[in-house]
Coordinates of C-alpha atoms (C1' of nucleotides) and ligand atoms in Angstrom, one line a residue:
Chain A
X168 CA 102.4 137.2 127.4
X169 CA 99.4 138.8 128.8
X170 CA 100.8 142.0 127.1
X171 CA 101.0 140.5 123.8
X172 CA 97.2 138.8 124.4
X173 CA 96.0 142.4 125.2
X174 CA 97.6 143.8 121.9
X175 CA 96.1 141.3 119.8
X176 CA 92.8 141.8 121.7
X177 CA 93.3 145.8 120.7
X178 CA 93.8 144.9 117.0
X179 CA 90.6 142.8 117.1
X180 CA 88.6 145.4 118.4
X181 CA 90.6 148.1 116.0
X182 CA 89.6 146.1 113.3
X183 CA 85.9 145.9 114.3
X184 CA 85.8 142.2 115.8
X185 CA 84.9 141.3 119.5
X186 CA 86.9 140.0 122.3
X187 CA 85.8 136.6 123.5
X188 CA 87.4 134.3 126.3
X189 CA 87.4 131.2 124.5
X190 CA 89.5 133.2 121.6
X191 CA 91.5 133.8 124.5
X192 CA 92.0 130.2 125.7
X193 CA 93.1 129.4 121.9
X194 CA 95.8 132.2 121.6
X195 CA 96.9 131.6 124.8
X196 CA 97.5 127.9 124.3
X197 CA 98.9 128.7 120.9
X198 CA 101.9 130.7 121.9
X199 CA 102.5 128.5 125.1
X200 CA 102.9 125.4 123.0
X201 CA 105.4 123.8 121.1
X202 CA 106.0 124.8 118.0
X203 CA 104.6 123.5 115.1
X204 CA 101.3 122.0 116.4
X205 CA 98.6 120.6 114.5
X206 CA 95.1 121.8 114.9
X207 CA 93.8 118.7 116.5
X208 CA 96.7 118.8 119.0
X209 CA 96.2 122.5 119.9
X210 CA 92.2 121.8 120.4
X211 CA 93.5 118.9 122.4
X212 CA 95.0 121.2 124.7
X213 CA 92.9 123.8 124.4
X214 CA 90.3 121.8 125.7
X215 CA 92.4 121.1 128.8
X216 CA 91.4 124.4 130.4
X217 CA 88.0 124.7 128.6
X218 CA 86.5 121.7 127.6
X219 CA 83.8 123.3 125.4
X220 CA 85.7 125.0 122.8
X221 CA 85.0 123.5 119.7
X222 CA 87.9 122.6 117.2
X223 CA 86.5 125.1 114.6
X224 CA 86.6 128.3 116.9
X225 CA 90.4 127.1 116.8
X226 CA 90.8 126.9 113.1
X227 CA 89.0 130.4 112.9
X228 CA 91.2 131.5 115.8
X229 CA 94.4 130.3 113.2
X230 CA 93.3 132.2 110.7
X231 CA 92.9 135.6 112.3
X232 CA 96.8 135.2 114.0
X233 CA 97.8 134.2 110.7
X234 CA 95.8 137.3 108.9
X235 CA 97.3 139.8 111.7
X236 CA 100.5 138.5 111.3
X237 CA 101.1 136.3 114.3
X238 CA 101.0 133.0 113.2
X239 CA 102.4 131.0 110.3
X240 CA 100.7 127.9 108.2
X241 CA 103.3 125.1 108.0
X242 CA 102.8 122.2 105.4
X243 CA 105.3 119.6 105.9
X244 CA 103.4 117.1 104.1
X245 CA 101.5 115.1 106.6
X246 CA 97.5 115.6 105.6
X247 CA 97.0 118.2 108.3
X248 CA 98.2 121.5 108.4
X249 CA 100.6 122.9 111.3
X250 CA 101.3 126.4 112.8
X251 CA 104.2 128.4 114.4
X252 CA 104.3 131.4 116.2
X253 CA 105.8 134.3 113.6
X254 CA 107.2 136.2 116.6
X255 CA 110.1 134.7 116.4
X256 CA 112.7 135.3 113.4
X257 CA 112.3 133.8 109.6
X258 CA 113.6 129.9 109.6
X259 CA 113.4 127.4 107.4
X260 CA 112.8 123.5 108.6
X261 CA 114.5 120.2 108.9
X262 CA 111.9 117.5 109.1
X263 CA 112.6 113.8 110.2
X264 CA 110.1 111.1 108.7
X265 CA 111.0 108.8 111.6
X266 CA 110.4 110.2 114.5
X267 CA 108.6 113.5 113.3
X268 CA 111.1 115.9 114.8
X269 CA 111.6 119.1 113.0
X270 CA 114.7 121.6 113.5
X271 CA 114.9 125.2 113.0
X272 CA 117.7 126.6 111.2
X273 CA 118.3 129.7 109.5
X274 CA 121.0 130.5 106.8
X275 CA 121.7 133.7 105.4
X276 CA 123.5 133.0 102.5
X277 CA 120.8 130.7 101.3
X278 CA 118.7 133.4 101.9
X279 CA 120.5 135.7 99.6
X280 CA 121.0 133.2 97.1
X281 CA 117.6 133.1 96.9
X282 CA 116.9 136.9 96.3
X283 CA 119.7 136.3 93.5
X284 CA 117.8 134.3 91.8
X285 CA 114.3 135.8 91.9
X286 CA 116.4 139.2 90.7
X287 CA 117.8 136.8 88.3
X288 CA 114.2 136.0 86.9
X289 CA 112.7 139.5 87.0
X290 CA 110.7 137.8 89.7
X291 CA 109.2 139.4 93.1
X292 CA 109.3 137.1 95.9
X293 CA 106.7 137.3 98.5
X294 CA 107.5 134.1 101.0
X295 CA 109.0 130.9 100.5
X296 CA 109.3 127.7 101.7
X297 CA 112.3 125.3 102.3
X298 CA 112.0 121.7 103.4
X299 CA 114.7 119.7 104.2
X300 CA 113.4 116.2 104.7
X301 CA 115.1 112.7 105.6
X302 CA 116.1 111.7 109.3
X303 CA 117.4 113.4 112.6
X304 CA 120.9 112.0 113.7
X305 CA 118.9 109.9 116.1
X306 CA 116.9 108.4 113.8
X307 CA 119.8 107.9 111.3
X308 CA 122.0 106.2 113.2
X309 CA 119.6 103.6 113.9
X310 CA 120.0 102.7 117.6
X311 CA 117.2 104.7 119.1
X312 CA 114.4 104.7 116.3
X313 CA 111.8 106.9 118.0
X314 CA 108.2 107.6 117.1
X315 CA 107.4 111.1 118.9
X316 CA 104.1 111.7 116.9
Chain B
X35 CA 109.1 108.2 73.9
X36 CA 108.1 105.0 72.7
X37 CA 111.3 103.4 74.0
X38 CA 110.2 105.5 77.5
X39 CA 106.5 103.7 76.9
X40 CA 108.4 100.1 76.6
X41 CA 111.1 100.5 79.7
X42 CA 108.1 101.3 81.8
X43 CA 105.8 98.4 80.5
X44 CA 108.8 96.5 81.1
X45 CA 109.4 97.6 84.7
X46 CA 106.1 97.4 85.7
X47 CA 105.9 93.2 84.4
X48 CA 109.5 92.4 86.4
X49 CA 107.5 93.4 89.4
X50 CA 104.2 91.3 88.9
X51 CA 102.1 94.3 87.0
X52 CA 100.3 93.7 83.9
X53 CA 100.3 96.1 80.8
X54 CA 97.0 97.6 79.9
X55 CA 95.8 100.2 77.6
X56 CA 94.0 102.6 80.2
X57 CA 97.9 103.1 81.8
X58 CA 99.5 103.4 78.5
X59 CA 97.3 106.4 77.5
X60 CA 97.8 108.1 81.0
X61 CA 101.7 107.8 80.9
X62 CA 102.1 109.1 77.7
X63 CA 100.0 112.2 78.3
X64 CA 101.8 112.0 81.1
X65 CA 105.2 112.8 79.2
X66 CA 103.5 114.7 76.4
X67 CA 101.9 117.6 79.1
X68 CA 103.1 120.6 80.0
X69 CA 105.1 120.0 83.4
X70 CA 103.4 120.6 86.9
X71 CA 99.9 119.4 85.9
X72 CA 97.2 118.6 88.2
X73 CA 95.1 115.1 88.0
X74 CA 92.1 117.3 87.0
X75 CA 94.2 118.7 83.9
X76 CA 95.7 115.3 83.2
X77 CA 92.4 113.6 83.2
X78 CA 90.9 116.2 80.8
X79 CA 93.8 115.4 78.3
X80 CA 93.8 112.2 78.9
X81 CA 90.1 111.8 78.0
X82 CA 90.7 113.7 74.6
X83 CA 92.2 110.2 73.4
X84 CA 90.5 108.0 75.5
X85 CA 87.2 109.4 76.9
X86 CA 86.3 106.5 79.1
X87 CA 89.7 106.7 81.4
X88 CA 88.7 107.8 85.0
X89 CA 90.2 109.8 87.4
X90 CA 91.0 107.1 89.6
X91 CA 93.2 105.3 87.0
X92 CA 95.3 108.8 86.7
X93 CA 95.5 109.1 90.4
X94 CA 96.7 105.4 90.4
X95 CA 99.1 105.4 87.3
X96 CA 100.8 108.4 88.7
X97 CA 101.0 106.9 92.2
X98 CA 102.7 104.4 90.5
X99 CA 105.0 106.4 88.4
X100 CA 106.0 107.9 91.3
X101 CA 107.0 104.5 92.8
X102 CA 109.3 103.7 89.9
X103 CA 110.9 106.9 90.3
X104 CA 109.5 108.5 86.6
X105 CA 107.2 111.2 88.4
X106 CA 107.5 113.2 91.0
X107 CA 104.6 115.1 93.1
X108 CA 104.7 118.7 93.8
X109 CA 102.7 120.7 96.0
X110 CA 102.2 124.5 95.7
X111 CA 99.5 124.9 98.4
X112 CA 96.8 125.1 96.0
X113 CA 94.8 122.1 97.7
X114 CA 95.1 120.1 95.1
X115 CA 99.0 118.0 93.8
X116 CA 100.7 118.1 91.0
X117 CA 102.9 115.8 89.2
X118 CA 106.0 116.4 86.9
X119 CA 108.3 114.4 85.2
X120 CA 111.3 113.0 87.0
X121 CA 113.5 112.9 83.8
X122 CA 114.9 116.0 83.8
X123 CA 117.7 116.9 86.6
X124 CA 116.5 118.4 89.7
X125 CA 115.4 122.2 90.0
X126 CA 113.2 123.9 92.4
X127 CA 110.8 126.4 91.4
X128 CA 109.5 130.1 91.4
X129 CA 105.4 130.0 91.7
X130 CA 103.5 133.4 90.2
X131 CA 100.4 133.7 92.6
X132 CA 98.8 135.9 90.1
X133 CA 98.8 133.7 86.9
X134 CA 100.0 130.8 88.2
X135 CA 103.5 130.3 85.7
X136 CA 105.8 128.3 87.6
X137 CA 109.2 129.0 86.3
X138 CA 111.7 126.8 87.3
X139 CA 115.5 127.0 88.7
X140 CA 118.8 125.3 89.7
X141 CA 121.7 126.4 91.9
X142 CA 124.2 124.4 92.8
X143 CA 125.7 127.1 95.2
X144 CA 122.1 126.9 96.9
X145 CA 122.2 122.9 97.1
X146 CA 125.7 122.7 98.7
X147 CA 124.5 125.4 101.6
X148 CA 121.9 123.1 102.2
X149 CA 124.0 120.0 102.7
X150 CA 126.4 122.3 104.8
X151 CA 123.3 122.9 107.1
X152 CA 122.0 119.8 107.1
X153 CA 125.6 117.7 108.2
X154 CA 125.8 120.8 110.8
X155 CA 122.9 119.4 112.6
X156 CA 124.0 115.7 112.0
X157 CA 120.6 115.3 109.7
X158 CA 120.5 112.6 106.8
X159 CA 118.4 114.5 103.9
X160 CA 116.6 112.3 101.5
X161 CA 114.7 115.0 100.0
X162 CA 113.9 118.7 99.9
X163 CA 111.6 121.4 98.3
X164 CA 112.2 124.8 98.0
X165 CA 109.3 127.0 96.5
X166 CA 109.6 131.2 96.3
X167 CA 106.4 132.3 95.4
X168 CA 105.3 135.5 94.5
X169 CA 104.5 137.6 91.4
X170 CA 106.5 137.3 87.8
X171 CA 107.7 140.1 85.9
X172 CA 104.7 140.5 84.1
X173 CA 102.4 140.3 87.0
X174 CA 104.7 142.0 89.0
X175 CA 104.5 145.0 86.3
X176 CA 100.9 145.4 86.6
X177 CA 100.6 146.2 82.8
X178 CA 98.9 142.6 82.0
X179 CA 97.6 141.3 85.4
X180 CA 96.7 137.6 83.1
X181 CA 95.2 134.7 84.6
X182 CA 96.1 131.3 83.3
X183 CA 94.8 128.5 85.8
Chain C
dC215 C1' 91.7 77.9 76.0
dT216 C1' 91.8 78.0 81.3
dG217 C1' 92.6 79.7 85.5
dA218 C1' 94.8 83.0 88.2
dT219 C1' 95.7 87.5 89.0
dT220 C1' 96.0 92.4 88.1
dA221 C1' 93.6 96.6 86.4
dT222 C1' 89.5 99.3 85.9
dG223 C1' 85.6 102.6 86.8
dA224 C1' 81.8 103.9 89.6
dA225 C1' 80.4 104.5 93.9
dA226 C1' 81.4 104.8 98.6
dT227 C1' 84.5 106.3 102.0
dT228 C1' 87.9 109.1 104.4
dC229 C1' 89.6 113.1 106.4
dA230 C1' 90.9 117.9 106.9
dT231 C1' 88.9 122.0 106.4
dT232 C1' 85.1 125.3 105.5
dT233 C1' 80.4 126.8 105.6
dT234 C1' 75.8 127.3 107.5
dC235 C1' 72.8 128.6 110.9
dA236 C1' 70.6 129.1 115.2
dT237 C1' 72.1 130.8 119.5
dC238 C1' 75.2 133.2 122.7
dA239 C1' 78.3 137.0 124.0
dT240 C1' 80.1 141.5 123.7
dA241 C1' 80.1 146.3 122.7
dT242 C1' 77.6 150.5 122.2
dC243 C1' 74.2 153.8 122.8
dC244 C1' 70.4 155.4 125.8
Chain D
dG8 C1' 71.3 148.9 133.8
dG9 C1' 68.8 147.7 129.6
dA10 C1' 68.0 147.5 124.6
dT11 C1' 70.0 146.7 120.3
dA12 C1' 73.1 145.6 116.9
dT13 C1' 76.7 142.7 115.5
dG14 C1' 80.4 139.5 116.1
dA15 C1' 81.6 134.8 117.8
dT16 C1' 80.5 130.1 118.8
dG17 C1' 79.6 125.1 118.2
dA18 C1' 77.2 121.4 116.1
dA19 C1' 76.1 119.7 112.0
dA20 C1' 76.3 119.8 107.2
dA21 C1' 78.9 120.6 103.2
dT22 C1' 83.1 120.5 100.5
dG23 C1' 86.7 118.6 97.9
dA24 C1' 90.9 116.0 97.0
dA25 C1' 92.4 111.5 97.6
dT26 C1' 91.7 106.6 98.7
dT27 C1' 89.3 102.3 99.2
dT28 C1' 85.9 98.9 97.8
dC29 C1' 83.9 95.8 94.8
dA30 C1' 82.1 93.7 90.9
dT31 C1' 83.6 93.3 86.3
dA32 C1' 87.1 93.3 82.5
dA33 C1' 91.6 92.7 80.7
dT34 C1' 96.0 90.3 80.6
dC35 C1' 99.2 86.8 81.5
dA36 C1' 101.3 82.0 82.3
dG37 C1' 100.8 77.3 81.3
Ligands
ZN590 ZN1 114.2 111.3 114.0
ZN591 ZN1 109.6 126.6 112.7
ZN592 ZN1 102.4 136.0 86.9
ZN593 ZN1 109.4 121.6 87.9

DNA sequence: CTGATTATGAAATTCATTTTCATCATATCC
DNA sequence: GGATATGATGAAAATGAATTTCATAATCAG
């Protein structure tokens, strides 16, 4: 963790930015949280250690993981925008709209399908983005409906 | 078309609507347009025939559309929706980030793995997308970089 | 027609995100 | 260490898509 803060710091500086301690706070925070956090929850707990930080140094922060490859936008539809850590392998998303719950899964054979049919269409892919939406086995089988967020 | 026109009219008077001009115009551009418009683009055509139509009717006819199950919304992450029609059978679709073409796709192989994923985790899907974006063969070529939207 | 209710358009509002700008912090050079 | 240049910050303003409000117009049932 304070490895991966110091490499980031090093790219920053490589790449003619500055290092700053409430950047530090946000990245921090970022990669301790769950996954999948809104902006407005991350400056919520951002502002737990340092109550002065501002919710736009956090968007800014967003972008520059997301530009050096350390964060990933998420739009599952809500209004507001989420992000996940990219350290961790390519997955797509299950998304329950009861209880806001989203699981991770990861399927190779979709995967190739998908190259299939990009090759298929002379296409080059570049990302993509699949969604499963509907309700978590909790929420579907109607005993505990649950509202999480 | 016209029949289309008439259903709709009719649907919308069994649940306590009321037929009007403004709406008629909208839905059959609507139908007429090329597939995955925006409201912007809609409104533009639709003011061709009917120059005083707003951009609040079109947001609200399609909201409405949408409701009855003739109009689906799509979202590319362009910041602004899209609408297409909901007539057709279900694809998924391949989005150029260069000129914009949208080409669309269906695998039933892909579709299946997704229901196998989605019973694995004991999740009840009532919807999905799935959007590769990229670059199309021509963009991808570099010979005729275009720009269409 | 009459009255009741829905639809409309313009303007106002909302809300996430971005931009602006004056000020602060950090790095670099002496 | 200090001076200086430049990046980073936060508050406020701006943006832009989408929604809501509200007075007026259109449509429907009787
Ligand atoms: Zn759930
Ligand atoms: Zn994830
Ligand atoms: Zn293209
Ligand atoms: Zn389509």
């Amino acid at each position: 963790m304070k490895r991966l803060l110091e490499r980031i710091d090093r790219e920053i500086l490589a790449t003619g930015g500055k290092r700053s301690r409430s950047r530090a706070v946000v990245i921090d925070r970022f990669f301790r949280a769950r996954d999948h956090v809104t902006i407005e929850e991350l400056t919520r707990s951002v502002r737990e250690s340092a109550p002065g930080i501002g919710a736009v140094t956090v968007y800014r922060t967003l972008k520059l993981l997301e530009r050096l490859g350390y964060a990933k936008e998420l739009d599952f539809g809500e209004g507001a925008r989420r992000y996940e850590s990219n350290l961790s392998p390519h997955h797509d998303h299950l998304v329950c709209r009861q209880c806001g719950t989203v699981i991770e899964f990861e399927d190779r054979e979709i995967e190739q399908l998908q190259d299939l049919v990009t090759r298929r269409h002379g296409f080059h892919p570049t990302a993509h983005r699949l969604e499963i939406y509907g309700f978590c086995r909790k929420c579907a089988s109607g005993t505990s409906p649950e509202r999480s967020r």
